[in-house]
Amino acid sequence: MTNQYSKFSHPKFSDEIKNSVQNQLFEDISIYDNSGIYERLEGEFKKKFNVENAIAVNSGTTALFSMFYGAGIARGDEVIVPSYTFFATCAPLHQLGAELKFADCGDNGNVDPKTVEALVTSKTKAVVVTHMWGIPCDMDELMDICKRHNLLLLEDSSHAHGATWDGKMIGSFSDGSAWSFQGKKILTSGEGGFFATKHRRMYERAVLVGHFNKRAKKEVRNEDLKDFAITGTGLNLRMHPLGAAVVMPQMSHFEQMMIEKRETAMLMKKGIELIDGLKVARIPEKADPAWYALPVLFDKTKFTIGLREFVTKLNELGAVEADIPGSTCPLNGYFLFHSPHKISQDYSEKIRVEKRHFENAINFQNSMFKLDVWYGEERHGFIDNYLTIINKVAELYRK
Ligand SMILES: Cc1ncc(COP(=O)(O)O)c(C=O)c1O
């Protein structure tokens, strides 16, 4: 029973994007340094996200890897990571041989600062957080913990493009932040990502690992790193210039899009919370989320059917975007995170993860479904359609 307000398309491939890609085809499809489309895109990104050093890379996963490598995380270091996140937040740490310490989440899916602090040891180097579905983590408490224990605070902001904490842009006041620009993300280059940091040395190390020769020679100023500039230190992580051309025009509509997404989220929240048994995940007072998605919590005691059946009914009636996330889940469910010693490279022997039960993460996953957060002219049609369907299913299966 789908209609025109069932499936939203994002990004919108406007003439502006098509022209940008076409122009880029003629300008350059491989750029060795940080000139051309990289310079324009990184310049815009730095302005909008209020960051000092930023580098475009070829995925969110490699943005996270660049951040961890940039931070100097290595064998023997412990890193506190969220148990509830997409696996790419933590998987790149395997390549560096760090030991992962998983922290359970609180009531809104974001890491609980108290569990983070309880995991700090003399070997802890960094705390990694993910702003789940675009709702900022409790940054005051996390900043305070990291300051008191002299730890780096590193963010996976893949869901949180444009989110703010106490009026400050997420990604602008920690030690480093990584964003995915993959096809579904708020700003997207199809495949791609960004890494930003206020620390010059961290940035230069990230340049070295993924942007050898011309860019590294131009940008690496630290004396002890300069010798590696020609070869870099191993990888090529450059964003494809055509991907950069896809996202470039989106930058100028970003603020308007955020206004519209925020309006949608507030209208959906208001409508959903009139229904007994459904509510949107808690938003901390100082947070202004980016609304990558709208996480809705389902109270099974109020309905005659469970979460999965509820979402199936929503889908059947045309709310096809209602979704229970699959691969974003408590990470110890994945083989990589509980049996890393099975991997053949010997450095992964170093990684040990206790097989623990992350109660809050499991509860959150078992009671949550998500919706897209629409923008543009059609958003009101989507809001009406989805609220009508959600109300109908809730009434049909009310206890
Ligand atoms: C929270 C989070 N971190 C990291 C990633 C990885 O990004 P990418 O798919 O661009 O490598 C994603 C994206 O899917 C994500 O949702």
Coordinates of C-alpha atoms and ligand atoms in Angstrom, one line a residue:
M1 CA 0.0 0.0 0.0
T2 CA 2.7 2.4 -0.9
N3 CA 2.2 5.9 -2.2
Q4 CA 4.4 8.9 -3.2
Y5 CA 5.1 9.5 0.5
S6 CA 6.4 6.0 1.3
K7 CA 10.0 6.1 0.0
F8 CA 12.1 9.2 0.2
S9 CA 15.0 9.6 -2.1
H10 CA 18.3 11.1 -0.8
P11 CA 20.4 12.7 -2.0
K12 CA 18.4 14.7 -4.6
F13 CA 20.4 14.5 -7.8
S14 CA 19.7 18.1 -8.9
D15 CA 21.0 19.7 -12.1
E16 CA 23.5 21.4 -9.8
I17 CA 25.0 18.1 -8.8
K18 CA 25.0 16.7 -12.4
N19 CA 26.8 19.9 -13.6
S20 CA 29.3 19.7 -10.8
V21 CA 30.2 16.1 -11.7
Q22 CA 30.4 16.9 -15.4
N23 CA 32.6 19.9 -14.8
Q24 CA 34.8 17.8 -12.6
L25 CA 35.2 15.2 -15.3
F26 CA 36.8 17.9 -17.5
E27 CA 38.7 19.5 -14.7
D28 CA 40.4 16.4 -13.1
I29 CA 39.6 12.9 -12.0
S30 CA 42.8 12.4 -10.0
I31 CA 44.4 15.0 -7.8
Y32 CA 47.7 14.4 -6.1
D33 CA 47.8 17.3 -3.7
N34 CA 45.1 19.3 -1.8
S35 CA 44.2 21.6 -4.7
G36 CA 41.1 21.9 -7.0
I37 CA 37.9 20.3 -5.7
Y38 CA 39.7 19.1 -2.5
E39 CA 40.7 22.6 -1.6
R40 CA 37.2 23.9 -2.3
L41 CA 35.4 21.1 -0.4
E42 CA 37.8 21.1 2.5
G43 CA 37.6 24.9 2.8
E44 CA 33.8 24.8 2.9
F45 CA 33.9 21.9 5.4
K46 CA 36.3 23.7 7.7
K47 CA 34.1 26.8 7.7
K48 CA 30.8 25.0 8.2
F49 CA 32.0 22.6 10.8
N50 CA 34.3 25.1 12.5
V51 CA 37.4 22.9 12.4
E52 CA 41.0 23.9 11.9
N53 CA 42.4 20.9 10.0
A54 CA 40.2 18.7 7.8
I55 CA 40.9 16.1 5.2
A56 CA 38.6 14.4 2.7
V57 CA 39.0 10.6 2.5
N58 CA 37.4 7.7 0.7
S59 CA 35.1 6.4 3.4
G60 CA 33.9 6.9 6.9
T61 CA 35.8 3.8 7.9
T62 CA 39.0 5.3 6.6
A63 CA 38.2 8.6 8.2
L64 CA 38.1 6.7 11.5
F65 CA 41.2 4.8 10.6
S66 CA 43.0 8.1 9.8
M67 CA 41.9 9.5 13.1
F68 CA 43.1 6.5 15.1
Y69 CA 46.4 6.4 13.2
G70 CA 46.7 10.2 13.5
A71 CA 46.3 9.9 17.3
G72 CA 49.2 7.4 17.4
I73 CA 47.1 4.6 18.8
A74 CA 49.2 1.4 18.6
R75 CA 49.7 -2.0 20.1
G76 CA 49.5 -2.0 23.9
D77 CA 47.0 0.9 24.0
E78 CA 43.6 0.4 25.4
V79 CA 40.8 2.3 23.8
I80 CA 37.3 2.7 25.3
V81 CA 34.7 2.3 22.7
P82 CA 30.8 2.1 22.6
S83 CA 29.2 -1.3 22.7
Y84 CA 26.3 0.0 20.7
T85 CA 27.4 1.6 17.4
F86 CA 28.0 0.6 13.8
F87 CA 30.9 -1.8 13.7
A88 CA 33.1 0.5 11.6
T89 CA 33.5 2.8 14.7
C90 CA 35.7 0.1 16.2
A91 CA 36.8 -2.3 13.5
P92 CA 39.7 0.0 12.2
L93 CA 41.3 -0.3 15.6
H94 CA 42.1 -3.9 14.7
Q95 CA 44.6 -2.8 12.1
L96 CA 46.5 -0.9 14.8
G97 CA 46.4 -3.7 17.4
A98 CA 44.7 -1.7 20.1
E99 CA 42.8 -3.4 22.9
L100 CA 39.1 -2.5 22.9
K101 CA 37.2 -1.9 26.1
F102 CA 33.5 -1.8 25.5
A103 CA 31.3 0.6 27.4
D104 CA 27.6 0.0 27.6
C105 CA 25.1 2.7 26.5
G106 CA 22.6 4.7 28.5
D107 CA 18.9 5.1 27.8
N108 CA 19.2 6.8 24.4
G109 CA 21.7 4.5 22.8
N110 CA 24.7 6.8 23.4
V111 CA 27.6 5.7 25.5
D112 CA 27.1 6.1 29.3
P113 CA 29.9 8.4 30.7
K114 CA 29.8 6.5 34.0
T115 CA 30.6 3.2 32.4
V116 CA 33.3 4.9 30.4
E117 CA 35.1 6.2 33.5
A118 CA 34.9 2.8 35.2
L119 CA 37.0 1.3 32.3
V120 CA 39.9 3.7 32.5
T121 CA 43.3 2.1 33.3
S122 CA 46.9 3.3 33.1
K123 CA 47.0 1.9 29.5
T124 CA 43.9 3.8 28.3
K125 CA 44.8 6.2 25.5
A126 CA 41.5 7.3 24.1
V127 CA 37.8 7.3 24.4
V128 CA 35.8 6.9 21.2
V129 CA 32.1 7.9 21.1
T130 CA 29.4 7.7 18.4
H131 CA 26.5 10.2 18.4
M132 CA 23.9 7.6 17.6
W133 CA 21.4 8.5 15.0
G134 CA 22.6 12.1 15.2
I135 CA 21.8 12.8 18.9
P136 CA 25.0 14.1 20.6
C137 CA 26.5 12.2 23.5
D138 CA 26.8 13.9 26.8
M139 CA 29.9 15.9 25.8
D140 CA 30.3 17.8 29.1
E141 CA 30.8 14.6 31.1
L142 CA 32.9 12.9 28.5
M143 CA 35.2 16.0 28.1
D144 CA 35.5 16.2 31.9
I145 CA 36.5 12.4 32.2
C146 CA 39.0 12.7 29.3
K147 CA 40.5 15.9 30.8
R148 CA 40.8 14.4 34.3
H149 CA 42.5 11.2 33.1
N150 CA 44.5 12.8 30.3
L151 CA 42.8 10.9 27.5
L152 CA 42.0 11.7 23.9
L153 CA 38.3 12.2 23.1
L154 CA 37.6 11.0 19.6
E155 CA 34.2 11.1 17.9
D156 CA 32.5 9.1 15.3
S157 CA 30.2 11.8 13.9
S158 CA 29.0 9.8 10.9
H159 CA 25.4 10.3 12.0
A160 CA 25.9 13.8 13.3
H161 CA 26.7 16.2 10.5
G162 CA 25.7 19.6 11.8
A163 CA 24.6 18.5 15.3
T164 CA 25.5 20.9 18.1
W165 CA 26.3 20.6 21.8
D166 CA 25.7 23.8 23.8
G167 CA 25.7 25.7 20.5
K168 CA 29.1 24.3 19.4
M169 CA 29.4 22.2 16.3
I170 CA 29.9 18.5 17.0
G171 CA 33.4 17.6 15.9
S172 CA 34.8 21.1 16.6
F173 CA 35.9 20.8 20.3
S174 CA 37.1 17.3 20.9
D175 CA 40.5 15.9 19.9
G176 CA 39.3 14.5 16.6
S177 CA 36.2 13.6 14.7
A178 CA 35.4 11.4 11.7
W179 CA 32.4 11.6 9.5
S180 CA 31.1 9.2 6.9
F181 CA 29.9 10.7 3.6
Q182 CA 28.5 7.3 2.4
G183 CA 25.4 7.3 0.2
K184 CA 22.8 7.5 3.0
K185 CA 24.5 10.1 5.1
I186 CA 23.3 13.7 5.5
L187 CA 26.1 15.0 3.3
T188 CA 27.1 12.4 0.9
S189 CA 29.8 11.8 -1.8
G190 CA 28.4 8.3 -2.5
E191 CA 31.4 6.8 -0.8
G192 CA 33.6 9.1 1.3
G193 CA 34.4 10.7 4.6
F194 CA 36.1 13.4 6.5
F195 CA 38.6 13.6 9.4
A196 CA 39.1 16.8 11.3
T197 CA 41.2 17.7 14.4
K198 CA 42.5 20.8 16.1
H199 CA 45.9 19.0 16.6
R200 CA 48.3 19.7 13.8
R201 CA 50.4 16.7 14.5
M202 CA 47.4 14.4 14.5
Y203 CA 46.4 15.9 11.1
E204 CA 49.9 15.5 9.6
R205 CA 50.0 11.9 10.6
A206 CA 46.6 11.4 8.9
V207 CA 48.0 13.1 5.8
L208 CA 51.0 10.7 5.9
V209 CA 49.0 7.5 6.1
G210 CA 46.7 8.3 3.2
H211 CA 48.0 11.1 1.1
F212 CA 51.6 10.5 0.1
N213 CA 54.0 12.6 -1.9
K214 CA 52.6 15.9 -3.2
R215 CA 50.0 16.5 -0.5
A216 CA 52.3 15.2 2.3
K217 CA 55.2 17.3 1.0
K218 CA 53.1 20.4 1.0
E219 CA 51.5 19.9 4.4
V220 CA 53.7 17.9 6.7
R221 CA 55.7 20.4 8.8
N222 CA 56.8 18.3 11.9
E223 CA 60.5 17.6 11.4
D224 CA 60.3 14.0 12.5
L225 CA 57.5 13.2 10.1
K226 CA 58.8 15.0 7.0
D227 CA 61.1 12.1 6.0
F228 CA 58.0 10.0 5.3
A229 CA 56.4 12.5 3.0
I230 CA 57.2 11.0 -0.4
T231 CA 56.1 7.5 0.4
G232 CA 53.6 8.3 3.0
T233 CA 53.2 5.5 5.6
G234 CA 51.2 3.0 3.6
L235 CA 47.9 3.8 2.1
N236 CA 46.1 5.9 -0.4
L237 CA 42.8 7.1 1.2
R238 CA 42.0 10.0 -1.2
M239 CA 38.3 10.8 -1.8
H240 CA 37.4 10.3 -5.5
P241 CA 37.2 13.8 -7.1
L242 CA 33.9 12.9 -8.7
G243 CA 32.5 12.0 -5.2
A244 CA 33.8 15.4 -4.0
A245 CA 32.0 17.0 -6.9
V246 CA 28.7 15.2 -5.8
V247 CA 28.9 16.6 -2.3
M248 CA 30.2 20.1 -3.1
P249 CA 26.9 21.6 -4.2
Q250 CA 25.2 20.0 -1.1
M251 CA 27.3 22.2 1.1
S252 CA 25.5 25.4 0.1
H253 CA 22.1 23.9 0.9
F254 CA 23.2 22.3 4.2
E255 CA 21.9 24.8 6.6
Q256 CA 18.5 24.9 5.0
M257 CA 18.3 21.1 5.0
M258 CA 19.2 21.1 8.7
I259 CA 16.4 23.6 9.5
E260 CA 13.9 21.4 7.6
K261 CA 15.1 18.1 9.1
R262 CA 14.9 19.6 12.6
E263 CA 11.4 20.8 11.9
T264 CA 10.4 17.3 10.6
A265 CA 11.9 15.7 13.7
M266 CA 10.0 17.9 16.1
L267 CA 6.7 17.4 14.3
M268 CA 7.2 13.6 14.2
K269 CA 8.3 13.6 17.9
K270 CA 5.1 15.5 18.8
G271 CA 2.9 13.2 16.8
I272 CA 4.6 10.0 17.9
E273 CA 4.6 10.9 21.6
L274 CA 0.8 11.4 21.6
I275 CA 0.7 7.6 21.2
D276 CA 0.9 5.7 24.5
G277 CA 3.8 3.2 24.2
L278 CA 6.0 5.1 21.7
K279 CA 8.6 7.9 22.3
V280 CA 11.6 9.3 20.6
A281 CA 15.0 8.6 22.3
R282 CA 16.0 11.1 24.9
I283 CA 17.7 14.3 23.7
P284 CA 20.1 15.8 26.2
E285 CA 19.3 19.4 27.1
K286 CA 22.4 20.9 25.5
A287 CA 22.0 18.8 22.3
D288 CA 20.6 19.9 19.0
P289 CA 20.6 16.6 17.0
A290 CA 21.4 16.3 13.3
W291 CA 18.5 13.8 12.9
Y292 CA 20.3 11.4 10.6
A293 CA 17.4 9.2 11.7
L294 CA 14.6 9.3 14.2
P295 CA 15.0 6.6 16.8
V296 CA 11.6 5.6 18.2
L297 CA 11.4 3.5 21.4
F298 CA 8.6 0.9 21.5
D299 CA 7.1 -0.2 24.8
K300 CA 6.0 -3.8 24.3
T301 CA 3.8 -3.8 27.4
K302 CA 1.4 -1.4 25.6
F303 CA 0.8 -3.5 22.5
T304 CA -0.5 -7.0 21.6
I305 CA 2.3 -7.5 19.1
G306 CA 6.1 -7.3 19.5
L307 CA 8.5 -4.7 17.9
R308 CA 9.2 -6.8 14.8
E309 CA 5.6 -7.5 14.0
F310 CA 4.8 -3.8 14.7
V311 CA 7.4 -2.7 12.2
T312 CA 6.3 -5.3 9.6
K313 CA 2.8 -3.9 9.9
L314 CA 4.1 -0.3 9.4
N315 CA 5.9 -1.5 6.3
E316 CA 2.9 -3.3 4.9
L317 CA 0.8 -0.2 5.2
G318 CA 3.3 1.9 3.3
A319 CA 5.7 3.2 6.0
V320 CA 8.4 1.3 4.2
E321 CA 11.2 3.2 5.8
A322 CA 10.4 2.1 9.3
D323 CA 13.4 -0.1 10.1
I324 CA 15.0 -2.1 12.8
P325 CA 18.7 -1.5 12.3
G326 CA 20.5 -4.8 11.6
S327 CA 24.3 -4.3 11.5
T328 CA 24.2 -1.4 14.1
C329 CA 23.9 -3.5 17.3
P330 CA 25.8 -4.5 20.5
L331 CA 29.2 -5.2 18.9
N332 CA 30.1 -8.2 21.0
G333 CA 27.6 -10.1 18.8
Y334 CA 30.1 -10.0 16.0
F335 CA 32.8 -12.6 15.6
L336 CA 35.5 -9.9 15.0
F337 CA 34.9 -8.5 18.5
H338 CA 34.8 -11.7 20.5
S339 CA 37.2 -13.9 18.7
P340 CA 39.8 -11.6 17.2
H341 CA 42.6 -14.1 17.9
K342 CA 41.2 -16.2 15.0
I343 CA 42.4 -13.7 12.5
S344 CA 45.7 -14.8 11.0
Q345 CA 47.8 -11.6 11.4
D346 CA 49.7 -12.0 14.6
Y347 CA 49.2 -8.4 15.7
S348 CA 45.5 -9.0 16.2
E349 CA 46.5 -11.5 18.9
K350 CA 46.9 -8.4 21.0
I351 CA 43.2 -7.7 20.9
R352 CA 41.2 -9.1 23.7
V353 CA 37.6 -8.4 24.2
E354 CA 35.7 -9.8 27.1
K355 CA 32.5 -11.6 26.1
R356 CA 30.2 -9.5 28.1
H357 CA 26.5 -8.9 28.1
F358 CA 25.8 -5.2 27.4
E359 CA 22.4 -5.0 29.0
N360 CA 21.4 -1.5 28.0
A361 CA 22.7 -1.9 24.5
I362 CA 20.7 -5.1 24.1
N363 CA 17.5 -3.5 25.6
F364 CA 17.9 -0.4 23.4
Q365 CA 18.3 -2.5 20.3
N366 CA 15.4 -4.7 21.2
S367 CA 13.0 -1.8 21.7
M368 CA 14.0 0.6 18.9
F369 CA 13.0 1.2 15.3
K370 CA 14.0 4.2 13.2
L371 CA 12.5 6.4 10.6
D372 CA 14.1 8.7 8.1
V373 CA 13.9 12.4 8.7
W374 CA 12.7 14.1 5.6
Y375 CA 13.5 17.5 4.2
G376 CA 12.4 19.6 1.2
E377 CA 8.9 20.4 -0.1
E378 CA 7.6 16.9 0.2
R379 CA 8.4 16.5 3.9
H380 CA 4.9 17.4 5.0
G381 CA 3.4 14.7 2.9
F382 CA 5.8 12.2 4.4
I383 CA 5.0 13.4 8.0
D384 CA 1.3 13.1 7.5
N385 CA 1.5 9.7 5.8
Y386 CA 3.8 8.2 8.4
L387 CA 1.9 9.6 11.4
T388 CA -1.3 8.3 10.0
I389 CA 0.1 4.8 9.5
I390 CA 1.8 4.7 12.9
N391 CA -1.4 5.8 14.6
K392 CA -3.4 3.2 12.7
V393 CA -1.1 0.3 13.6
A394 CA -0.9 1.5 17.2
E395 CA -4.7 1.5 17.5
L396 CA -5.1 -1.9 15.8
Y397 CA -2.7 -3.6 18.2
R398 CA -3.3 -1.7 21.4
K399 CA -3.5 -3.8 24.6
Ligands
LIG1 C1 28.3 5.3 12.9 C2 29.0 4.9 11.7 N1 30.3 4.9 11.7 C3 31.0 4.6 10.6 C4 30.4 4.3 9.4 C5 31.3 3.8 8.3 O1 31.2 4.7 7.2 P1 31.5 4.2 5.7 O2 30.4 3.3 5.3 O3 31.5 5.5 4.9 O4 32.8 3.6 5.7 C6 29.0 4.3 9.3 C7 28.3 4.1 8.1 O5 27.8 3.4 7.5 C8 28.3 4.6 10.5 O6 27.0 4.6 10.5

